[in-house]
mmCIF file of C-alpha atoms and ligand atoms in Angstrom:
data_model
loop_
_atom_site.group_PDB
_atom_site.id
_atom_site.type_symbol
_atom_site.label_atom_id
_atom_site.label_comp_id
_atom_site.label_asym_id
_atom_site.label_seq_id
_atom_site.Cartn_x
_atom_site.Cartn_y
_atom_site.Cartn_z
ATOM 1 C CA UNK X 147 -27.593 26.089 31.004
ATOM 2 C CA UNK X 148 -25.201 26.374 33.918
ATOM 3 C CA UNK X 149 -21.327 25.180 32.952
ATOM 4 C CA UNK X 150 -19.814 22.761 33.633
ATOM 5 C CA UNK X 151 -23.339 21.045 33.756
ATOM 6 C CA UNK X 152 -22.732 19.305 30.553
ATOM 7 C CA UNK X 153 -19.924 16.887 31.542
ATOM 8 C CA UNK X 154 -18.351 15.417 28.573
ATOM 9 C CA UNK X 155 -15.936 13.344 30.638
ATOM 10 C CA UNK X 156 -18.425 11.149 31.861
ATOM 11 C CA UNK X 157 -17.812 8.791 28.767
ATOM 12 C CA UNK X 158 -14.207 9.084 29.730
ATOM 13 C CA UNK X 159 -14.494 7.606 33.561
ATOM 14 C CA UNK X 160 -13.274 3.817 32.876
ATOM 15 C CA UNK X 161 -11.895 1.486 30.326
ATOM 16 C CA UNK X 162 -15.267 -0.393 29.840
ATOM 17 C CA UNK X 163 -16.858 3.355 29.139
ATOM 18 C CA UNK X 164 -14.183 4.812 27.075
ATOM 19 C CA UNK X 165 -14.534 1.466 25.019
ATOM 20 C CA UNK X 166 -18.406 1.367 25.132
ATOM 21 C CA UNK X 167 -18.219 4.811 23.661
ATOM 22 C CA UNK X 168 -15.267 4.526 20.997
ATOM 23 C CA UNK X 169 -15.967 5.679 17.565
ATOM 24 C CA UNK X 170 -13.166 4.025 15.296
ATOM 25 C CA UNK X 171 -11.921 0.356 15.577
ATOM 26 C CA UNK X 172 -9.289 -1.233 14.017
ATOM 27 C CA UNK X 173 -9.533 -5.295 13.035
ATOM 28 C CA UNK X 174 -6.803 -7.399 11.400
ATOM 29 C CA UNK X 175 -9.504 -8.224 8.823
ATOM 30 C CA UNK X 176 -8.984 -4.318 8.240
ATOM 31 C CA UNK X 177 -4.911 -4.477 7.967
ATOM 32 C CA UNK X 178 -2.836 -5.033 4.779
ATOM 33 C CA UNK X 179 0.454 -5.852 4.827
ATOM 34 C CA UNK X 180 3.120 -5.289 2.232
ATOM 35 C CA UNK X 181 5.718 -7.565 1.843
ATOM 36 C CA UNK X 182 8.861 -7.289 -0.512
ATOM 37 C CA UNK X 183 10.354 -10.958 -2.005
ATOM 38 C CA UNK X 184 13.915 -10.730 -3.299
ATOM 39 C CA UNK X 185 15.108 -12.635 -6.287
ATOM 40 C CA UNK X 186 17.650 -15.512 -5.766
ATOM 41 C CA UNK X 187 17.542 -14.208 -1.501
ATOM 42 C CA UNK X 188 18.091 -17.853 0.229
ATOM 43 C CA UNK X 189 17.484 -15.821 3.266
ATOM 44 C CA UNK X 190 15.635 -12.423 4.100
ATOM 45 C CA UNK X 191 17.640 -9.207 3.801
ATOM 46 C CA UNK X 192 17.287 -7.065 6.213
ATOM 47 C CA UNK X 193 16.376 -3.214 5.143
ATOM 48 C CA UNK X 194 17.940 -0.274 7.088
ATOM 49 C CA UNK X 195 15.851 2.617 6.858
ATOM 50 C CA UNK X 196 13.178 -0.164 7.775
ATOM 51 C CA UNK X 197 13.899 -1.625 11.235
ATOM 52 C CA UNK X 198 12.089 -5.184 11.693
ATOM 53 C CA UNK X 199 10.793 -5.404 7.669
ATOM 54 C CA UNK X 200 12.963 -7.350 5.026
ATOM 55 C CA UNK X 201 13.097 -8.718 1.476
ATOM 56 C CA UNK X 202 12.184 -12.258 2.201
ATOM 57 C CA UNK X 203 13.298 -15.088 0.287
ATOM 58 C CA UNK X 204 10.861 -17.185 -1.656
ATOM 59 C CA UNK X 205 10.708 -19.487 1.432
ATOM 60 C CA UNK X 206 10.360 -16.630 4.266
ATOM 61 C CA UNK X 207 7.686 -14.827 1.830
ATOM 62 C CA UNK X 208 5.364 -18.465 2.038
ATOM 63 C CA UNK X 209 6.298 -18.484 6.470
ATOM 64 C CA UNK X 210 5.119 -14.675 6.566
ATOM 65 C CA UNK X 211 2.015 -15.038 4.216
ATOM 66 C CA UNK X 212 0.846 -18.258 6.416
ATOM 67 C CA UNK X 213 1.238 -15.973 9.320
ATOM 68 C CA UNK X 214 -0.571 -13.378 8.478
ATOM 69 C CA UNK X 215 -3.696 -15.679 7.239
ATOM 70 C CA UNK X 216 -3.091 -17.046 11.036
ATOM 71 C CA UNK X 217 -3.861 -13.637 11.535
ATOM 72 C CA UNK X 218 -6.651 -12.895 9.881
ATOM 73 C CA UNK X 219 -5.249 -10.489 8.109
ATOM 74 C CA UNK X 220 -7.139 -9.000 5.240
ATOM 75 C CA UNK X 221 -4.548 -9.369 2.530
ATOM 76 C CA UNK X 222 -0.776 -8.917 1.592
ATOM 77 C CA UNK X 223 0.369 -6.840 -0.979
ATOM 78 C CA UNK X 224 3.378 -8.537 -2.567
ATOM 79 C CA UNK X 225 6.097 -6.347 -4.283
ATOM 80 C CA UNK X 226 9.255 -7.965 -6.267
ATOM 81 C CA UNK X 227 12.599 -6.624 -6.300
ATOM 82 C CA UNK X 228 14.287 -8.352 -9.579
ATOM 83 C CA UNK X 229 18.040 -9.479 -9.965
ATOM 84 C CA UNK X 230 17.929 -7.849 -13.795
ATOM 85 C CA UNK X 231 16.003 -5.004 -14.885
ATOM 86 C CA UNK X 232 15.990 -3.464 -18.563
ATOM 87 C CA UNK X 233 14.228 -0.375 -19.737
ATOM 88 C CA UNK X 234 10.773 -2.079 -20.709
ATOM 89 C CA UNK X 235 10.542 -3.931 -17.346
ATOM 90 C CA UNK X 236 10.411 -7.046 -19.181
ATOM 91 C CA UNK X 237 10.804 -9.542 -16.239
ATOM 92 C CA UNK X 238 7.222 -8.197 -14.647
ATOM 93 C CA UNK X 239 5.433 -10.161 -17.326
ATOM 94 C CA UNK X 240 7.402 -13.396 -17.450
ATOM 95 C CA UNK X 241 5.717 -15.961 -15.448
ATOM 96 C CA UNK X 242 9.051 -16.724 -13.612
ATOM 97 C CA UNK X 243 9.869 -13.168 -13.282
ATOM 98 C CA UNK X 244 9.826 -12.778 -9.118
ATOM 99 C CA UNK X 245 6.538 -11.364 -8.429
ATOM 100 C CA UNK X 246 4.815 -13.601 -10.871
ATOM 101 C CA UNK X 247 6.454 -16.675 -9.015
ATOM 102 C CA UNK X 248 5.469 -14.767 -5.728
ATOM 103 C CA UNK X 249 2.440 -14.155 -6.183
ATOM 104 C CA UNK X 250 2.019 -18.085 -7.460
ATOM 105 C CA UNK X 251 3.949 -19.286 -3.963
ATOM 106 C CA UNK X 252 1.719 -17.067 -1.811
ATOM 107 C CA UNK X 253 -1.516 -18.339 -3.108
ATOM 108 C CA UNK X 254 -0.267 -21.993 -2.717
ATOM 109 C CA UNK X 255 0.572 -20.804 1.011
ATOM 110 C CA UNK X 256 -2.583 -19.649 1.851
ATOM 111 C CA UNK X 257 -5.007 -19.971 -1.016
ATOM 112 C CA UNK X 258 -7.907 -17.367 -0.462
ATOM 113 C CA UNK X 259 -7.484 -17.624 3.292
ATOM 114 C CA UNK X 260 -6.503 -13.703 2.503
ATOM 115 C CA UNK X 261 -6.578 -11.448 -0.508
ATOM 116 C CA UNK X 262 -3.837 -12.189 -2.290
ATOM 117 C CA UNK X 263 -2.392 -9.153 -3.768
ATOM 118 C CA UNK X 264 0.025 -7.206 -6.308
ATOM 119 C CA UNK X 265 2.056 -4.220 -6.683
ATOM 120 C CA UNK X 266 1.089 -3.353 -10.611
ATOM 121 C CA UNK X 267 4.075 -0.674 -11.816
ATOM 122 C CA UNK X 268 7.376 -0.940 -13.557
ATOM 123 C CA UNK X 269 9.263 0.728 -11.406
ATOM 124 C CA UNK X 270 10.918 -2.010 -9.835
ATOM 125 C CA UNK X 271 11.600 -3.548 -13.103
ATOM 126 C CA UNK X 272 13.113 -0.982 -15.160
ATOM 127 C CA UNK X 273 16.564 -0.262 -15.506
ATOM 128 C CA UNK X 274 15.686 3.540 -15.324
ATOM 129 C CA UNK X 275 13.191 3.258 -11.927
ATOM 130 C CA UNK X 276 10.530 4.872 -13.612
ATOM 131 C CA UNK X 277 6.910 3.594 -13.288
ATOM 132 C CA UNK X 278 6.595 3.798 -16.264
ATOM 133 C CA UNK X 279 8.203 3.304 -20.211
ATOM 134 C CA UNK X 280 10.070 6.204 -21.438
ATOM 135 C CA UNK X 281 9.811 7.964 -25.447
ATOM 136 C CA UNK X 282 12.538 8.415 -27.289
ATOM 137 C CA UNK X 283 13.199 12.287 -25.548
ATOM 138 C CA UNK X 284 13.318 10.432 -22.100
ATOM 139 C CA UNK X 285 10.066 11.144 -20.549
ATOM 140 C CA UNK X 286 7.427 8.479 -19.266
ATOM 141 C CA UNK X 287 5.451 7.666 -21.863
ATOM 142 C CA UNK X 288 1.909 7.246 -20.884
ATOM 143 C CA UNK X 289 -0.186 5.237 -23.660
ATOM 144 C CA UNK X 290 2.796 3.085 -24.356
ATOM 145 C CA UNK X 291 3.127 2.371 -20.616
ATOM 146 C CA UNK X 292 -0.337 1.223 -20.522
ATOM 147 C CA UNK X 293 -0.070 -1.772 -23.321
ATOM 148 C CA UNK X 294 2.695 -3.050 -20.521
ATOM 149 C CA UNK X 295 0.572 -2.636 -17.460
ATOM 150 C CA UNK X 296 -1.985 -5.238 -19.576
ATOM 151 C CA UNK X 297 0.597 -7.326 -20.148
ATOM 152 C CA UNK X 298 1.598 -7.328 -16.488
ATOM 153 C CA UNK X 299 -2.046 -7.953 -15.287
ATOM 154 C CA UNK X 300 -2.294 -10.676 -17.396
ATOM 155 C CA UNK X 301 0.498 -12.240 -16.004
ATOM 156 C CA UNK X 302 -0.484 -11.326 -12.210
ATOM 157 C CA UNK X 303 -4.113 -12.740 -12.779
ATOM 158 C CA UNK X 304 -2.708 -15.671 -14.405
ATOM 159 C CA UNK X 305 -0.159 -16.487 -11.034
ATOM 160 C CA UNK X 306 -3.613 -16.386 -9.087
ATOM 161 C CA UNK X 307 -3.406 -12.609 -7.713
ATOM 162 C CA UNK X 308 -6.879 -11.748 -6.470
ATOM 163 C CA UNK X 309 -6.630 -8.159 -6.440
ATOM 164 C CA UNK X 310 -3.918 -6.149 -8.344
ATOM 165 C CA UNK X 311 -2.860 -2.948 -6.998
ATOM 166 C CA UNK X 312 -2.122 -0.286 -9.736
ATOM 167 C CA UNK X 313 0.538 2.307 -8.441
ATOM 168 C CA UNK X 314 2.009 3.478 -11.523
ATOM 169 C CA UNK X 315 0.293 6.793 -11.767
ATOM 170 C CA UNK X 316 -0.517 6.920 -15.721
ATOM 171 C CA UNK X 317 -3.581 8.350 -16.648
ATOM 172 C CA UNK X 318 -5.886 5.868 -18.112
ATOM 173 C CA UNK X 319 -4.327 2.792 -15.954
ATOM 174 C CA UNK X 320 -7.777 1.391 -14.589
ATOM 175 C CA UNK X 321 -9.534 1.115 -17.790
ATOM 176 C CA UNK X 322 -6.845 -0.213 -19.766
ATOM 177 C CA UNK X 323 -5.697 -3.008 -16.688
ATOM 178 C CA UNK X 324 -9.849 -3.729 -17.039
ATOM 179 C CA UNK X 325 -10.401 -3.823 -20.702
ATOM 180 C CA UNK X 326 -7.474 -6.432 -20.823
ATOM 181 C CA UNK X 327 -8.331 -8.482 -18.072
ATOM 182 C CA UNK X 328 -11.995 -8.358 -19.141
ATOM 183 C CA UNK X 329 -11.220 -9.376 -22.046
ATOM 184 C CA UNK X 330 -9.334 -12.600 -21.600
ATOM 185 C CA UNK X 331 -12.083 -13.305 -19.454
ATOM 186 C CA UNK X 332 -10.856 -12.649 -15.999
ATOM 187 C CA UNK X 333 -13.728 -10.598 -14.826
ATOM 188 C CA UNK X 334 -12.591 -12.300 -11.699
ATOM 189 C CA UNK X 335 -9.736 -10.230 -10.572
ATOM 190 C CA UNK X 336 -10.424 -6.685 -8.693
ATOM 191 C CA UNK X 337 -8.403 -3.972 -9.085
ATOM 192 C CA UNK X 338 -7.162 -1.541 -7.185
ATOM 193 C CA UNK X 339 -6.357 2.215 -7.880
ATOM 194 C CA UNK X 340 -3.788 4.229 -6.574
ATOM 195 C CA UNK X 341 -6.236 6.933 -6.706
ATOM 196 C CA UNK X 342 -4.204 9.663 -4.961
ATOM 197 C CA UNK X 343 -0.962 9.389 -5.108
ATOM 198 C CA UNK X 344 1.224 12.042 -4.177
ATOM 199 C CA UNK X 345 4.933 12.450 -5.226
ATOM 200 C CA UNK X 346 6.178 12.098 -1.462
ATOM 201 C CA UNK X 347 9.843 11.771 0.265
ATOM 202 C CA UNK X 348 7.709 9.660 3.214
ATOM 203 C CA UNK X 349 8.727 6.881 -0.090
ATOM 204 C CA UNK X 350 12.106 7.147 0.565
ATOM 205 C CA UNK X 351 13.061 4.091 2.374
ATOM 206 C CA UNK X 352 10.925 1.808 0.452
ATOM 207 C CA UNK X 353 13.451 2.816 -2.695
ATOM 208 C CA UNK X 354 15.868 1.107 -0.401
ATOM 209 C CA UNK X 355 13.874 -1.633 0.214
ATOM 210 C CA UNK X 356 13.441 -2.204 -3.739
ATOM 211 C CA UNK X 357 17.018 -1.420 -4.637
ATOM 212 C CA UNK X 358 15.630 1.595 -6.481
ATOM 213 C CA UNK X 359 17.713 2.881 -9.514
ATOM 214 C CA UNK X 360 15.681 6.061 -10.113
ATOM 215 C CA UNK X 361 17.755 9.239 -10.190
ATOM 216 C CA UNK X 362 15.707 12.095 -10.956
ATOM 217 C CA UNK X 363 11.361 12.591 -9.523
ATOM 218 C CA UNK X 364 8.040 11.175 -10.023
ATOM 219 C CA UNK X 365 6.592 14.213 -10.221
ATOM 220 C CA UNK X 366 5.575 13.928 -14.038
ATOM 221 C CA UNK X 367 2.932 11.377 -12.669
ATOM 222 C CA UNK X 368 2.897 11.288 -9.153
ATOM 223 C CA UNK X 369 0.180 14.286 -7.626
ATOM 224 C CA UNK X 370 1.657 17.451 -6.240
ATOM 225 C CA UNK X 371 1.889 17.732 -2.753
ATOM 226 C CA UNK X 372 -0.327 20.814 -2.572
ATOM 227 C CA UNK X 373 -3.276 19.895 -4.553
ATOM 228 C CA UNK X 374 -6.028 18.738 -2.072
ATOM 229 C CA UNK X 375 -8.827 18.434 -5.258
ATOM 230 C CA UNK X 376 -7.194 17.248 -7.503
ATOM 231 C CA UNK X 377 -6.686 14.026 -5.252
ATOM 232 C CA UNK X 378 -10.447 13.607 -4.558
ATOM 233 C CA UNK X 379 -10.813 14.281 -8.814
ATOM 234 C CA UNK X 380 -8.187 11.304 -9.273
ATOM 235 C CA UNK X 381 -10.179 8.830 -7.173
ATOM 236 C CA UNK X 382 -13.567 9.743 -9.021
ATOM 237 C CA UNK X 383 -12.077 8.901 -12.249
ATOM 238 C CA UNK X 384 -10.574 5.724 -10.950
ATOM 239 C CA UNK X 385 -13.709 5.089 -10.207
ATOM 240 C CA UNK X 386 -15.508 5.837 -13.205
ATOM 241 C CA UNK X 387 -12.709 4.066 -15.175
ATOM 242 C CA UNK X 388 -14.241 0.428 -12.777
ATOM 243 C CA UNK X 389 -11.787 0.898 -9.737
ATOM 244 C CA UNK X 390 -13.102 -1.546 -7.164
ATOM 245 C CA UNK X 391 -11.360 -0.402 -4.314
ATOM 246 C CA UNK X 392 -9.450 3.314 -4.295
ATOM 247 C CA UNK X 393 -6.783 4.469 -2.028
ATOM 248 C CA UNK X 394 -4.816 7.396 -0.559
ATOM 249 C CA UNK X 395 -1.122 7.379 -0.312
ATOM 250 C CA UNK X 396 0.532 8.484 1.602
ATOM 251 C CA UNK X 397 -1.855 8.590 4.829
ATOM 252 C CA UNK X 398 -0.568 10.877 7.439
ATOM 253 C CA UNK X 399 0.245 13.875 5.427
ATOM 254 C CA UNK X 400 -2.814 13.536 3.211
ATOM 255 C CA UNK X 401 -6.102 12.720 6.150
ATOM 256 C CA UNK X 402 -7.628 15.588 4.185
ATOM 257 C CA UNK X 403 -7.624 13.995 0.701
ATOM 258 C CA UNK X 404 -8.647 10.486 2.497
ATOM 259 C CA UNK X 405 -11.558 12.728 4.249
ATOM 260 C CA UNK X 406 -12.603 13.973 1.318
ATOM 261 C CA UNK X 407 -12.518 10.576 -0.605
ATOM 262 C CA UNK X 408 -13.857 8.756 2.087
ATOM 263 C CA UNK X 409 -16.920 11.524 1.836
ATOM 264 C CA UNK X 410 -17.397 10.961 -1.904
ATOM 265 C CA UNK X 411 -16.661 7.409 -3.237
ATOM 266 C CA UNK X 412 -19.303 4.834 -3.679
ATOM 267 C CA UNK X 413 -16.137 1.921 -3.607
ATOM 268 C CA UNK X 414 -14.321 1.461 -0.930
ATOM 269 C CA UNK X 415 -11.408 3.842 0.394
ATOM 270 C CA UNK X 416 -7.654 2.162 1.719
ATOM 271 C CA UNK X 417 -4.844 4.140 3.051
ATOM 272 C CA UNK X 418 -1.537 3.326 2.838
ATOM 273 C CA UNK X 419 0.580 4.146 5.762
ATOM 274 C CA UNK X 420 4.177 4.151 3.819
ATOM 275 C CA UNK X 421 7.867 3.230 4.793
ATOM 276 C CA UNK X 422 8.518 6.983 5.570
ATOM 277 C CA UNK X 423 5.511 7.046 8.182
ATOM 278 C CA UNK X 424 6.724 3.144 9.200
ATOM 279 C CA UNK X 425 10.502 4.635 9.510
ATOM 280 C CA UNK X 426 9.526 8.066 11.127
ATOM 281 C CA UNK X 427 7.956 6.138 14.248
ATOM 282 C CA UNK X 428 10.542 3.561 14.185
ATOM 283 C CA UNK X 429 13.326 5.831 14.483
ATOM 284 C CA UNK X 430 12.043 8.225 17.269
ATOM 285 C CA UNK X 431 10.700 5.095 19.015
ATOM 286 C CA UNK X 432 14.501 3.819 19.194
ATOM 287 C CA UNK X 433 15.446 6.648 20.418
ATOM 288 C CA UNK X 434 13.104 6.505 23.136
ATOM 289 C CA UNK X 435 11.328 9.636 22.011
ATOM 290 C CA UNK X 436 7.828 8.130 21.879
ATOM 291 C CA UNK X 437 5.928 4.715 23.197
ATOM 292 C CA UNK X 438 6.301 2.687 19.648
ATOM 293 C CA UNK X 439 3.112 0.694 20.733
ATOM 294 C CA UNK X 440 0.850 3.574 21.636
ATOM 295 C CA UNK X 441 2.370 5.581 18.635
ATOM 296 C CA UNK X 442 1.671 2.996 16.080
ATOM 297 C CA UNK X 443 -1.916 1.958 17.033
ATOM 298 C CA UNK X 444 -2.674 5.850 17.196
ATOM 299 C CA UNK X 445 -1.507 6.519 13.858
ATOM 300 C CA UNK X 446 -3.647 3.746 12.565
ATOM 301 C CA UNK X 447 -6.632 4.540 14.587
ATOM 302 C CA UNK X 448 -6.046 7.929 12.870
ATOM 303 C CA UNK X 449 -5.853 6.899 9.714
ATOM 304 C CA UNK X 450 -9.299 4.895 9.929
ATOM 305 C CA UNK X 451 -10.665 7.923 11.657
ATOM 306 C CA UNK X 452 -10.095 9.878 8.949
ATOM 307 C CA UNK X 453 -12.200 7.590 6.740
ATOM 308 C CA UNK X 454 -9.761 4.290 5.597
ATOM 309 C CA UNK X 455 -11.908 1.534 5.377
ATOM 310 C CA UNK X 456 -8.676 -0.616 5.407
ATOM 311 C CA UNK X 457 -5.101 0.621 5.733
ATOM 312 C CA UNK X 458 -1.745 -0.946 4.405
ATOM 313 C CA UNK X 459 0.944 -1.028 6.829
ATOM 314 C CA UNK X 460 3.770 -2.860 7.728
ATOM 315 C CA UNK X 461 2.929 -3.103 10.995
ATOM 316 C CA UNK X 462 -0.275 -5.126 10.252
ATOM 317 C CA UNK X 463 0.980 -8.288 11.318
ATOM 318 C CA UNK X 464 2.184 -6.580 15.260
ATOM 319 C CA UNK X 465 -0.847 -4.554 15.145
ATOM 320 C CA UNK X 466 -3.152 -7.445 14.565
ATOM 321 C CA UNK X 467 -1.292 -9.564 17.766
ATOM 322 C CA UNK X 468 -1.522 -6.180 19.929
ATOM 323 C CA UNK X 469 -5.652 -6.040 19.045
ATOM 324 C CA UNK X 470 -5.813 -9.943 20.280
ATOM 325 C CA UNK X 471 -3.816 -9.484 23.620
ATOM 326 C CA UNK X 472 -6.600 -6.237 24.139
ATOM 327 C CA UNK X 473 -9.649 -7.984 22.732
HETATM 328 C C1 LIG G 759 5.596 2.235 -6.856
HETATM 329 C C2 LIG G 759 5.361 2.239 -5.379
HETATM 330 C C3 LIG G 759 6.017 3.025 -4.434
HETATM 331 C C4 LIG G 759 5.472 2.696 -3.197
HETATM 332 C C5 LIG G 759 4.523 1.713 -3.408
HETATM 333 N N1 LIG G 759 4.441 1.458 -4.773
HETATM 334 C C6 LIG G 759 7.159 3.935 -4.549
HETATM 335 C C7 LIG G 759 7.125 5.125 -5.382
HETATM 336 O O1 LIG G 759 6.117 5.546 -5.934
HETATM 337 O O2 LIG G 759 8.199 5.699 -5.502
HETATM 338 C C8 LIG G 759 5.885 3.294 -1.895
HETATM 339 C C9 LIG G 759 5.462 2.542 -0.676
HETATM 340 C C10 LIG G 759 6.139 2.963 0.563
HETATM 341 O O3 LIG G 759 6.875 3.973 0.613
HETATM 342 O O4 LIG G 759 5.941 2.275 1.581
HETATM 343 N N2 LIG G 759 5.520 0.926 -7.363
#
């Protein structure tokens, strides 16, 4: 056949072809959107290395949640940053403790208008930052950690969270979070596993936004950066342990690992797009370096190319107003 007689720009002629032909679309049904609520805040605190996000207050958390049902966002994932924290993580399991009380506020807010949903770790709890509870030599002590994670469900399902989103890395987490919840009869509440995730400095401003006190790595728990199978190995066990959802994190460095996830899992696959990737853009977008709109929707579109079937980001909210003005 004579070149150029195949003429793959003919799909590319006009807006109506180009969007005739399109192969990934984003929804706000699709979007997630973390949110961090500050104990005793009366208003939200803005957080540096995070340009337009904040801890809210209990009030501004209930205003932001409403919006983004308005939205039709998918969900919220609600994380707590505590005014006392003490080496078990004790306050995650009170029912007053600020993400239990959180959680509680946002589902009076906006009651299953979106899936309500929780960060599951210690980390912001503990006086020492890890995710988990350490032995008596200092390191994180995986079985032990996992009688507090069931604790901490408990307490999450009992607030009303509809999904709880386990981030804390120990081996085992799914089953045990299941088992427990099962077994008090909540067969109601689906979890989430932080299938793959890698020990990453794209986390680095969201230890600002939770007032972090960890001194030291994650990398005990947290996946190495360089292992591509071992990410896809996490998410079948997840799986296998009765994940109902599994998810990559972070996204941008790790569209291979969501590929290959995306490939294999019978459940579906989330991405989360973290502060870093949030910050990154921000930053260069300030500077005038890129166009923040047309960066931020690309890097989404990319992330659901790569095989996301939804994607956490704090831009979920601006995203999902951008989709309506081009809808
Ligand atoms: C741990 C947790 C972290 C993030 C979400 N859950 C931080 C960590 O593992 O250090 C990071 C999210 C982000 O960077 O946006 N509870």
């Amino acid at each position: 056949m004579p070149f150029p007689a195949v003429r793959p720009r003919r799909l590319r002629s006009t807006p109506a072809m180009r969007r005739l032909t399109a192969q990934t679309t984003v929804t706000p049904a699709q979007l997630v959107l973390p949110l961090f609520v500050r104990e005793g805040a009366t208003d939200p605190v803005p957080i540096t290395s995070m340009p337009g996000q904040v801890q809210h207050s209990r009030d501004s958390l209930r205003r932001v949640a409403a919006q983004a049902a308005e939205a039709g966002l998918g969900g919220v994932m609600l994380f707590g940053v505590p005014a006392e924290r003490d080496a078990t993580g004790s306050a995650a399991c009170e029912p007053d403790g600020v993400l239990n009380r959180a959680i509680a506020d946002v589902v009076a807010e906006v009651g299953d208008a979106v899936v309500v949903q929780a960060d599951l770790c210690l980390d912001e709890f503990t006086d020492h930052g890890h995710c988990g509870v350490l032995d008596a030599q200092g390191r994180v002590d995986n079985d032990a950690t996992l009688e507090h994670y069931r604790r901490m469900a408990l307490a999450q399902a009992e607030a009303g969270a509809h999904l709880l989103g386990l981030s804390g890395m120990m081996d085992g987490q799914v089953a045990a979070v299941r088992s427990a919840l099962d077994d008090a009869g909540r067969t109601d509440v689906a979890l989430l596993g932080y299938a793959a995730k890698y020990a990453s400095a794209f986390y680095g401003p969201f230890r600002e936004a939770v007032e972090s006190t960890l001194v030291g790595d994650r990398r005990s728990y947290q996946l190495d950066p360089t292992n591509r199978r071992e990410g896809l190995r996490e998410a079948l066990l997840d799986v296998e342990e009765g994940a109902d959802v599994v998810m990559v994190k972070p996204a941008m460095s790790y569209l291979d690992v969501l590929a290959d996830v995306a490939a294999a899992s019978p459940v579906p696959v989330w991405a989360y797009q973290v502060s870093g990737e949030y910050a990154m853009v921000e930053a260069a977008a300030a500077q005038g370096w890129i166009d923040r709109r047309r960066a931020v929707t690309e890097s989404v579109v990319g992330i659901r190319r790569a095989g996301a079937d939804a994607v956490l980001t704090y831009w979920a909210l601006e995203l999902a107003a951008w989709l309506r003005e081009d809808a």
